[in-house]
Amino acid sequence: MAQAALLRYGAQGTTSTPDPVAGVLVQSEGWDWMVFRNGPLKTYGGYALAAIVGFLLIFFLLRGQIKVESGSSGRKIMRFGGIARLGHWLNAIAFILLALTGLNMLYGRSLLLPIIGPEWFSMLTSFGKISHNWGAFVFIFTTLWIFITFVSKNFLSRDDFGWIIRAGGMLTKGVHPPARFFNFGEKIVFWSAIIGGAGIIITGLALLFPYQLTFIPGELAIHKMQFASMWHSIIGLGLIVVIIGHIYIGTIGMEGALGSMTSGYVDRNWASEHHSLWLEELDAKAAKPDVGAGEPAE
Ligand code: HEM
């Protein structure tokens, strides 16, 4: 009886097979993991996604698009070179694919299955699972790419405090706190993508190569998998919330921002309103006789 009780609570014995996990007959924490996944994770994850979409909708209705208030100058400045843009877009495509297929794994059964039926849902989810596994490698590679390309411009600086105190000028028209190449809001996005990205990558690799990453916390090998699965979903949902905000401000939220990641160029007046200290640096460089005018920032 006592032995049965021990088994029920995940006791690990020995086995002659090469797989040490086979030593656990009953793994009772699996139940806790499932209750967490189908309960708080799904519920609060759903609230967080609805909250960011709702917040941005209200923000857009109240504030509208943040315009270039001094109008177009007709003079373009290079902001991102080809390598930075390629890394960004490959990372964005991989992230969006991973986010959509990951959300389908969590919410698809409740939201999509009743609408599209079992045949289509199983086809979509099988394809999604394969894309999720392979897309992960593009995400790993391009997260490293983004880190190398942008890290030098993302360290906190004293100017960030002025930007924070005035909420980046986002709440009030006519307010443009000075910022260097990246402002504090962009630094938040960068470090979320890097630190959150690293968290998703490590926990994701632990799920992709089961029982191999032994440094993951947990007493038994199976606990490590449950830990990895739980944090993979939590960090993933958190990063999706941040990136929805980022996509908003990079597209409809701010006039003139998207050009920096499509053509690589921004209007001089956009730079002067949103990154005045960067523009000053560029002008100072251009004024030096050995550096050409309009020298790219990278
Ligand atoms: C449709 C999707 C996306 C759009 C339209 C978009 C747009 C942009 C734009 C316009 C910039 C340049 C901002 C500037 O000039 O200062 C930028 C920068 C950046 N993006 Fe994206 N982006 C998208 C997806 C993503 C994703 C999925 C990630 C990472 C997971 C990401 C990470 C970054 C980072 C780290 C930067 C540099 C720092 C920053 O501006 O925050 N982006 N993006």
mmCIF file of C-alpha atoms and ligand atoms in Angstrom:
data_model
loop_
_atom_site.group_PDB
_atom_site.id
_atom_site.type_symbol
_atom_site.label_atom_id
_atom_site.label_comp_id
_atom_site.label_asym_id
_atom_site.label_seq_id
_atom_site.Cartn_x
_atom_site.Cartn_y
_atom_site.Cartn_z
ATOM 1 C CA MET A 1 0.000 0.000 0.000
ATOM 2 C CA ALA A 2 2.780 2.385 1.009
ATOM 3 C CA GLN A 3 4.674 1.536 -2.160
ATOM 4 C CA ALA A 4 1.599 2.209 -4.265
ATOM 5 C CA ALA A 5 1.273 5.610 -2.582
ATOM 6 C CA LEU A 6 4.901 6.362 -3.380
ATOM 7 C CA LEU A 7 4.355 5.406 -7.023
ATOM 8 C CA ARG A 8 1.334 7.667 -7.149
ATOM 9 C CA TYR A 9 3.570 10.566 -6.123
ATOM 10 C CA GLY A 10 6.155 10.141 -8.855
ATOM 11 C CA ALA A 11 8.762 7.914 -7.180
ATOM 12 C CA GLN A 12 11.609 7.165 -9.583
ATOM 13 C CA GLY A 13 12.956 3.603 -9.675
ATOM 14 C CA THR A 14 15.585 2.053 -11.897
ATOM 15 C CA THR A 15 15.180 0.361 -15.246
ATOM 16 C CA SER A 16 17.400 -1.697 -17.501
ATOM 17 C CA THR A 17 16.278 0.306 -20.596
ATOM 18 C CA PRO A 18 18.552 3.195 -21.638
ATOM 19 C CA ASP A 19 15.728 5.669 -20.926
ATOM 20 C CA PRO A 20 15.944 6.841 -17.265
ATOM 21 C CA VAL A 21 12.479 8.405 -17.534
ATOM 22 C CA ALA A 22 10.972 4.933 -17.807
ATOM 23 C CA GLY A 23 11.810 4.547 -14.090
ATOM 24 C CA VAL A 24 8.815 6.756 -13.196
ATOM 25 C CA LEU A 25 5.582 4.806 -13.517
ATOM 26 C CA VAL A 26 3.095 7.411 -12.321
ATOM 27 C CA GLN A 27 3.930 11.072 -12.582
ATOM 28 C CA SER A 28 1.297 12.861 -10.569
ATOM 29 C CA GLU A 29 2.530 16.429 -11.214
ATOM 30 C CA GLY A 30 1.295 15.935 -14.787
ATOM 31 C CA TRP A 31 -2.152 16.639 -13.416
ATOM 32 C CA ASP A 32 -1.031 19.937 -11.815
ATOM 33 C CA TRP A 33 0.638 20.911 -15.088
ATOM 34 C CA MET A 34 -2.554 20.215 -17.066
ATOM 35 C CA VAL A 35 -4.734 22.111 -14.584
ATOM 36 C CA PHE A 36 -2.399 25.111 -14.815
ATOM 37 C CA ARG A 37 -2.251 24.975 -18.626
ATOM 38 C CA ASN A 38 -5.992 24.639 -19.162
ATOM 39 C CA GLY A 39 -6.842 27.013 -16.312
ATOM 40 C CA PRO A 40 -4.830 30.100 -15.302
ATOM 41 C CA LEU A 41 -2.456 30.019 -18.288
ATOM 42 C CA LYS A 42 -5.245 30.041 -20.870
ATOM 43 C CA THR A 43 -7.452 32.423 -18.896
ATOM 44 C CA TYR A 44 -4.897 35.061 -17.887
ATOM 45 C CA GLY A 45 -3.077 34.739 -21.229
ATOM 46 C CA GLY A 46 -6.405 35.462 -22.945
ATOM 47 C CA TYR A 47 -7.033 38.460 -20.651
ATOM 48 C CA ALA A 48 -3.562 39.841 -21.393
ATOM 49 C CA LEU A 49 -4.067 39.570 -25.166
ATOM 50 C CA ALA A 50 -7.527 41.139 -24.966
ATOM 51 C CA ALA A 51 -6.182 43.896 -22.677
ATOM 52 C CA ILE A 52 -3.388 44.977 -25.041
ATOM 53 C CA VAL A 53 -5.691 44.978 -28.084
ATOM 54 C CA GLY A 54 -8.363 46.899 -26.128
ATOM 55 C CA PHE A 55 -5.814 49.363 -24.762
ATOM 56 C CA LEU A 56 -4.384 50.087 -28.222
ATOM 57 C CA LEU A 57 -7.878 50.516 -29.660
ATOM 58 C CA ILE A 58 -8.807 53.056 -26.972
ATOM 59 C CA PHE A 59 -5.408 54.764 -27.290
ATOM 60 C CA PHE A 60 -5.866 55.050 -31.056
ATOM 61 C CA LEU A 61 -9.398 56.446 -30.665
ATOM 62 C CA LEU A 62 -8.241 59.056 -28.125
ATOM 63 C CA ARG A 63 -4.825 60.017 -29.485
ATOM 64 C CA GLY A 64 -5.112 59.063 -33.152
ATOM 65 C CA GLN A 65 -1.974 58.539 -35.206
ATOM 66 C CA ILE A 66 1.068 60.377 -33.840
ATOM 67 C CA LYS A 67 1.848 62.733 -36.718
ATOM 68 C CA VAL A 68 5.050 64.363 -37.876
ATOM 69 C CA GLU A 69 3.889 67.730 -36.550
ATOM 70 C CA SER A 70 6.342 69.847 -38.535
ATOM 71 C CA GLY A 71 5.222 68.089 -41.757
ATOM 72 C CA SER A 72 7.417 66.427 -44.324
ATOM 73 C CA SER A 73 10.772 68.122 -44.975
ATOM 74 C CA GLY A 74 11.257 66.232 -48.231
ATOM 75 C CA ARG A 75 14.754 65.283 -47.063
ATOM 76 C CA LYS A 76 15.419 61.646 -46.236
ATOM 77 C CA ILE A 77 17.951 60.237 -43.772
ATOM 78 C CA MET A 78 19.140 56.664 -43.737
ATOM 79 C CA ARG A 79 18.182 54.912 -40.476
ATOM 80 C CA PHE A 80 18.637 51.151 -41.047
ATOM 81 C CA GLY A 81 20.953 49.461 -43.551
ATOM 82 C CA GLY A 82 20.047 46.319 -45.500
ATOM 83 C CA ILE A 83 21.574 43.867 -42.994
ATOM 84 C CA ALA A 84 19.634 45.305 -40.044
ATOM 85 C CA ARG A 85 16.368 45.305 -42.038
ATOM 86 C CA LEU A 86 16.831 41.767 -43.352
ATOM 87 C CA GLY A 87 17.528 40.479 -39.813
ATOM 88 C CA HIS A 88 14.499 42.349 -38.457
ATOM 89 C CA TRP A 89 12.061 41.049 -41.080
ATOM 90 C CA LEU A 90 13.267 37.437 -40.951
ATOM 91 C CA ASN A 91 12.938 37.586 -37.167
ATOM 92 C CA ALA A 92 9.486 39.197 -37.451
ATOM 93 C CA ILE A 93 8.238 36.551 -39.935
ATOM 94 C CA ALA A 94 9.573 33.724 -37.744
ATOM 95 C CA PHE A 95 8.086 35.292 -34.594
ATOM 96 C CA ILE A 96 4.657 35.811 -36.143
ATOM 97 C CA LEU A 97 4.626 32.215 -37.450
ATOM 98 C CA LEU A 98 5.659 30.885 -34.020
ATOM 99 C CA ALA A 99 3.133 33.130 -32.256
ATOM 100 C CA LEU A 100 0.200 32.072 -34.463
ATOM 101 C CA THR A 101 1.021 28.349 -34.392
ATOM 102 C CA GLY A 102 1.738 28.528 -30.633
ATOM 103 C CA LEU A 103 -1.559 30.312 -29.935
ATOM 104 C CA ASN A 104 -3.295 27.632 -31.991
ATOM 105 C CA MET A 105 -1.763 24.951 -29.749
ATOM 106 C CA LEU A 106 -3.151 26.719 -26.676
ATOM 107 C CA TYR A 107 -6.481 28.117 -27.890
ATOM 108 C CA GLY A 108 -7.164 26.343 -31.204
ATOM 109 C CA ARG A 109 -9.204 23.507 -29.728
ATOM 110 C CA SER A 110 -11.596 25.888 -28.003
ATOM 111 C CA LEU A 111 -11.706 28.647 -30.642
ATOM 112 C CA LEU A 112 -10.941 27.196 -34.089
ATOM 113 C CA LEU A 113 -12.079 23.572 -33.897
ATOM 114 C CA PRO A 114 -15.787 24.420 -33.451
ATOM 115 C CA ILE A 115 -15.595 26.789 -36.456
ATOM 116 C CA ILE A 116 -13.537 24.861 -39.039
ATOM 117 C CA GLY A 117 -14.278 21.266 -37.958
ATOM 118 C CA PRO A 118 -11.969 18.357 -37.058
ATOM 119 C CA GLU A 119 -10.510 17.607 -40.544
ATOM 120 C CA TRP A 120 -9.311 21.137 -41.256
ATOM 121 C CA PHE A 121 -8.273 21.687 -37.659
ATOM 122 C CA SER A 122 -6.153 18.549 -37.537
ATOM 123 C CA MET A 123 -4.505 19.414 -40.885
ATOM 124 C CA LEU A 124 -3.832 23.001 -39.775
ATOM 125 C CA THR A 125 -2.501 21.956 -36.380
ATOM 126 C CA SER A 126 -0.224 19.202 -37.761
ATOM 127 C CA PHE A 127 1.194 21.668 -40.273
ATOM 128 C CA GLY A 128 1.419 24.315 -37.532
ATOM 129 C CA LYS A 129 3.335 21.973 -35.236
ATOM 130 C CA ILE A 130 5.949 21.217 -37.932
ATOM 131 C CA SER A 131 6.244 24.930 -38.807
ATOM 132 C CA HIS A 132 6.615 25.755 -35.099
ATOM 133 C CA ASN A 133 9.494 23.274 -34.705
ATOM 134 C CA TRP A 134 11.375 24.436 -37.820
ATOM 135 C CA GLY A 135 10.514 28.143 -37.524
ATOM 136 C CA ALA A 136 12.223 28.006 -34.127
ATOM 137 C CA PHE A 137 15.629 27.697 -35.787
ATOM 138 C CA VAL A 138 15.048 30.827 -37.918
ATOM 139 C CA PHE A 139 13.964 32.624 -34.739
ATOM 140 C CA ILE A 140 17.086 31.517 -32.836
ATOM 141 C CA PHE A 141 19.413 32.597 -35.626
ATOM 142 C CA THR A 142 17.721 35.959 -36.256
ATOM 143 C CA THR A 143 17.352 36.813 -32.543
ATOM 144 C CA LEU A 144 21.127 36.551 -32.373
ATOM 145 C CA TRP A 145 21.331 38.672 -35.549
ATOM 146 C CA ILE A 146 19.087 41.381 -34.024
ATOM 147 C CA PHE A 147 21.119 41.282 -30.811
ATOM 148 C CA ILE A 148 24.413 41.817 -32.636
ATOM 149 C CA THR A 149 22.995 44.504 -34.951
ATOM 150 C CA PHE A 150 21.214 46.661 -32.356
ATOM 151 C CA VAL A 151 22.766 46.027 -28.941
ATOM 152 C CA SER A 152 25.262 48.898 -28.996
ATOM 153 C CA LYS A 153 22.402 51.439 -29.321
ATOM 154 C CA ASN A 154 20.209 49.914 -26.628
ATOM 155 C CA PHE A 155 22.077 50.561 -23.382
ATOM 156 C CA LEU A 156 20.257 52.836 -20.953
ATOM 157 C CA SER A 157 21.435 56.437 -20.990
ATOM 158 C CA ARG A 158 20.708 59.530 -18.905
ATOM 159 C CA ASP A 159 18.437 60.959 -21.649
ATOM 160 C CA ASP A 160 16.060 58.061 -21.087
ATOM 161 C CA PHE A 161 14.850 59.584 -17.782
ATOM 162 C CA GLY A 162 13.566 62.734 -19.515
ATOM 163 C CA TRP A 163 11.831 60.528 -22.078
ATOM 164 C CA ILE A 164 10.183 58.393 -19.363
ATOM 165 C CA ILE A 165 9.002 61.408 -17.321
ATOM 166 C CA ARG A 166 7.265 62.835 -20.396
ATOM 167 C CA ALA A 167 5.954 59.397 -21.459
ATOM 168 C CA GLY A 168 7.874 59.774 -24.696
ATOM 169 C CA GLY A 169 5.534 62.597 -25.734
ATOM 170 C CA MET A 170 3.016 59.945 -26.710
ATOM 171 C CA LEU A 171 0.189 61.304 -24.575
ATOM 172 C CA THR A 172 0.446 64.970 -25.540
ATOM 173 C CA LYS A 173 0.688 66.633 -28.910
ATOM 174 C CA GLY A 174 3.662 68.990 -29.325
ATOM 175 C CA VAL A 175 5.824 67.206 -26.726
ATOM 176 C CA HIS A 176 9.006 65.657 -28.147
ATOM 177 C CA PRO A 177 11.479 64.547 -25.477
ATOM 178 C CA PRO A 178 15.003 64.248 -26.861
ATOM 179 C CA ALA A 179 16.215 60.729 -27.668
ATOM 180 C CA ARG A 180 19.268 59.147 -29.248
ATOM 181 C CA PHE A 181 19.080 56.430 -31.921
ATOM 182 C CA PHE A 182 16.645 54.348 -29.853
ATOM 183 C CA ASN A 183 14.330 55.872 -27.233
ATOM 184 C CA PHE A 184 13.443 54.178 -23.939
ATOM 185 C CA GLY A 185 10.285 52.544 -25.361
ATOM 186 C CA GLU A 186 12.322 50.969 -28.155
ATOM 187 C CA LYS A 187 14.922 49.789 -25.650
ATOM 188 C CA ILE A 188 12.123 48.010 -23.767
ATOM 189 C CA VAL A 189 11.094 46.278 -27.004
ATOM 190 C CA PHE A 190 14.698 45.341 -27.755
ATOM 191 C CA TRP A 191 15.454 43.868 -24.312
ATOM 192 C CA SER A 192 12.076 42.083 -24.224
ATOM 193 C CA ALA A 193 12.878 40.522 -27.610
ATOM 194 C CA ILE A 194 16.356 39.507 -26.426
ATOM 195 C CA ILE A 195 15.707 38.404 -22.819
ATOM 196 C CA GLY A 196 12.221 37.034 -23.574
ATOM 197 C CA GLY A 197 13.571 35.523 -26.804
ATOM 198 C CA ALA A 198 16.392 33.790 -24.889
ATOM 199 C CA GLY A 199 13.857 32.425 -22.372
ATOM 200 C CA ILE A 200 11.610 31.088 -25.130
ATOM 201 C CA ILE A 201 14.604 29.629 -26.984
ATOM 202 C CA ILE A 202 16.039 27.769 -23.956
ATOM 203 C CA THR A 203 12.689 26.388 -22.808
ATOM 204 C CA GLY A 204 11.734 25.633 -26.444
ATOM 205 C CA LEU A 205 14.949 23.660 -27.019
ATOM 206 C CA ALA A 206 14.212 21.712 -23.837
ATOM 207 C CA LEU A 207 10.833 20.743 -25.347
ATOM 208 C CA LEU A 208 12.266 20.046 -28.797
ATOM 209 C CA PHE A 209 15.007 17.764 -27.426
ATOM 210 C CA PRO A 210 13.209 16.111 -24.485
ATOM 211 C CA TYR A 211 15.262 15.283 -21.371
ATOM 212 C CA GLN A 212 18.504 16.597 -22.901
ATOM 213 C CA LEU A 213 18.854 20.018 -21.207
ATOM 214 C CA THR A 214 19.626 18.797 -17.723
ATOM 215 C CA PHE A 215 20.253 22.268 -16.240
ATOM 216 C CA ILE A 216 16.501 23.134 -16.404
ATOM 217 C CA PRO A 217 15.183 23.303 -12.771
ATOM 218 C CA GLY A 218 13.236 20.282 -11.513
ATOM 219 C CA GLU A 219 13.813 17.240 -9.318
ATOM 220 C CA LEU A 220 12.901 14.588 -11.894
ATOM 221 C CA ALA A 221 13.510 14.737 -15.642
ATOM 222 C CA ILE A 222 9.767 14.974 -16.276
ATOM 223 C CA HIS A 223 9.487 17.947 -13.855
ATOM 224 C CA LYS A 224 12.068 19.759 -15.969
ATOM 225 C CA MET A 225 9.879 19.231 -19.036
ATOM 226 C CA GLN A 226 6.830 20.588 -17.202
ATOM 227 C CA PHE A 227 8.837 23.579 -15.984
ATOM 228 C CA ALA A 228 10.059 24.237 -19.551
ATOM 229 C CA SER A 229 6.559 23.903 -21.009
ATOM 230 C CA MET A 230 5.028 26.250 -18.419
ATOM 231 C CA TRP A 231 7.639 28.994 -18.830
ATOM 232 C CA HIS A 232 7.736 28.620 -22.628
ATOM 233 C CA SER A 233 4.031 29.511 -22.722
ATOM 234 C CA ILE A 234 4.207 32.281 -20.094
ATOM 235 C CA ILE A 235 7.166 34.062 -21.714
ATOM 236 C CA GLY A 236 5.728 33.486 -25.196
ATOM 237 C CA LEU A 237 2.408 35.104 -24.274
ATOM 238 C CA GLY A 238 4.229 38.002 -22.560
ATOM 239 C CA LEU A 239 6.375 38.658 -25.616
ATOM 240 C CA ILE A 240 3.367 38.494 -27.947
ATOM 241 C CA VAL A 241 1.721 41.237 -25.840
ATOM 242 C CA VAL A 242 4.841 43.455 -26.104
ATOM 243 C CA ILE A 243 5.201 42.807 -29.846
ATOM 244 C CA ILE A 244 1.540 43.675 -30.535
ATOM 245 C CA GLY A 245 2.330 47.099 -28.994
ATOM 246 C CA HIS A 246 5.496 47.327 -31.103
ATOM 247 C CA ILE A 247 3.677 46.462 -34.344
ATOM 248 C CA TYR A 248 1.015 49.061 -33.526
ATOM 249 C CA ILE A 249 3.503 51.900 -33.036
ATOM 250 C CA GLY A 250 5.582 50.789 -36.051
ATOM 251 C CA THR A 251 2.540 50.873 -38.370
ATOM 252 C CA ILE A 252 -0.682 52.837 -37.778
ATOM 253 C CA GLY A 253 0.380 54.310 -34.417
ATOM 254 C CA MET A 254 3.079 56.656 -35.710
ATOM 255 C CA GLU A 255 3.347 58.435 -39.010
ATOM 256 C CA GLY A 256 6.676 57.934 -40.798
ATOM 257 C CA ALA A 257 8.014 55.096 -38.585
ATOM 258 C CA LEU A 258 7.534 52.132 -40.937
ATOM 259 C CA GLY A 259 9.737 53.629 -43.671
ATOM 260 C CA SER A 260 12.796 53.106 -41.488
ATOM 261 C CA MET A 261 12.274 49.319 -41.703
ATOM 262 C CA THR A 262 11.023 49.163 -45.311
ATOM 263 C CA SER A 263 13.119 51.558 -47.427
ATOM 264 C CA GLY A 264 15.561 52.167 -44.569
ATOM 265 C CA TYR A 265 14.977 55.954 -44.735
ATOM 266 C CA VAL A 266 13.038 58.409 -42.557
ATOM 267 C CA ASP A 267 12.098 62.031 -43.049
ATOM 268 C CA ARG A 268 14.448 64.532 -41.424
ATOM 269 C CA ASN A 269 11.541 66.114 -39.517
ATOM 270 C CA TRP A 270 10.508 62.690 -38.143
ATOM 271 C CA ALA A 271 14.055 62.235 -36.889
ATOM 272 C CA SER A 272 14.086 65.723 -35.386
ATOM 273 C CA GLU A 273 10.811 65.106 -33.478
ATOM 274 C CA HIS A 274 11.502 61.551 -32.270
ATOM 275 C CA HIS A 275 15.297 61.195 -32.177
ATOM 276 C CA SER A 276 16.662 64.731 -31.963
ATOM 277 C CA LEU A 277 19.949 63.750 -30.271
ATOM 278 C CA TRP A 278 20.636 61.177 -33.001
ATOM 279 C CA LEU A 279 19.988 63.836 -35.663
ATOM 280 C CA GLU A 280 22.379 66.220 -33.872
ATOM 281 C CA GLU A 281 25.052 63.495 -33.874
ATOM 282 C CA LEU A 282 24.502 62.924 -37.614
ATOM 283 C CA ASP A 283 24.693 66.643 -38.369
ATOM 284 C CA ALA A 284 27.842 66.989 -36.274
ATOM 285 C CA LYS A 285 29.443 64.091 -38.188
ATOM 286 C CA ALA A 286 28.363 65.555 -41.525
ATOM 287 C CA ALA A 287 29.900 68.911 -40.550
ATOM 288 C CA LYS A 288 33.302 67.251 -40.181
ATOM 289 C CA PRO A 289 35.175 67.515 -43.463
ATOM 290 C CA ASP A 290 36.164 63.794 -43.545
ATOM 291 C CA VAL A 291 32.600 62.428 -43.242
ATOM 292 C CA GLY A 292 30.028 62.724 -46.043
ATOM 293 C CA ALA A 293 26.654 64.407 -45.429
ATOM 294 C CA GLY A 294 23.772 61.970 -44.724
ATOM 295 C CA GLU A 295 26.224 59.382 -43.363
ATOM 296 C CA PRO A 296 24.161 56.325 -42.308
ATOM 297 C CA ALA A 297 23.946 55.693 -38.589
ATOM 298 C CA GLU A 298 25.287 52.143 -38.800
HETATM 299 C C1 HEM B 1 4.693 43.272 -38.690
HETATM 300 C C2 HEM B 1 5.558 43.259 -37.725
HETATM 301 C C3 HEM B 1 6.541 44.351 -37.385
HETATM 302 C C4 HEM B 1 6.597 45.668 -37.791
HETATM 303 C C5 HEM B 1 5.662 46.398 -38.723
HETATM 304 C C6 HEM B 1 7.768 46.241 -37.169
HETATM 305 C C7 HEM B 1 8.198 47.544 -37.351
HETATM 306 C C8 HEM B 1 9.381 48.064 -36.865
HETATM 307 C C9 HEM B 1 9.899 49.370 -37.140
HETATM 308 C C10 HEM B 1 9.216 50.417 -38.009
HETATM 309 C C11 HEM B 1 11.077 49.507 -36.471
HETATM 310 C C12 HEM B 1 12.003 50.743 -36.479
HETATM 311 C C13 HEM B 1 11.673 51.720 -35.393
HETATM 312 C C14 HEM B 1 12.567 52.936 -35.504
HETATM 313 O O1 HEM B 1 12.828 53.406 -36.591
HETATM 314 O O2 HEM B 1 13.032 53.419 -34.462
HETATM 315 C C15 HEM B 1 11.321 48.274 -35.762
HETATM 316 C C16 HEM B 1 12.410 48.015 -34.953
HETATM 317 C C17 HEM B 1 12.584 46.880 -34.190
HETATM 318 N N1 HEM B 1 11.769 45.750 -34.208
HETATM 319 FE FE1 HEM B 1 10.074 45.514 -35.301
HETATM 320 N N2 HEM B 1 8.355 45.299 -36.386
HETATM 321 C C18 HEM B 1 7.634 44.126 -36.490
HETATM 322 C C19 HEM B 1 7.891 42.916 -35.846
HETATM 323 C C20 HEM B 1 8.903 42.716 -34.921
HETATM 324 C C21 HEM B 1 9.107 41.494 -34.187
HETATM 325 C C22 HEM B 1 8.208 40.262 -34.297
HETATM 326 C C23 HEM B 1 10.195 41.683 -33.389
HETATM 327 C C24 HEM B 1 10.860 40.745 -32.391
HETATM 328 C C25 HEM B 1 10.329 39.693 -31.892
HETATM 329 C C26 HEM B 1 10.675 43.027 -33.626
HETATM 330 C C27 HEM B 1 11.757 43.589 -33.009
HETATM 331 C C28 HEM B 1 12.268 44.832 -33.291
HETATM 332 C C29 HEM B 1 13.431 45.414 -32.641
HETATM 333 C C30 HEM B 1 14.255 44.732 -31.539
HETATM 334 C C31 HEM B 1 13.627 46.674 -33.217
HETATM 335 C C32 HEM B 1 14.723 47.667 -32.867
HETATM 336 C C33 HEM B 1 14.385 48.395 -31.602
HETATM 337 C C34 HEM B 1 13.014 48.984 -31.610
HETATM 338 O O3 HEM B 1 12.665 49.786 -32.478
HETATM 339 O O4 HEM B 1 12.275 48.627 -30.711
HETATM 340 N N3 HEM B 1 9.866 43.619 -34.570
HETATM 341 N N4 HEM B 1 10.273 47.412 -36.019
#
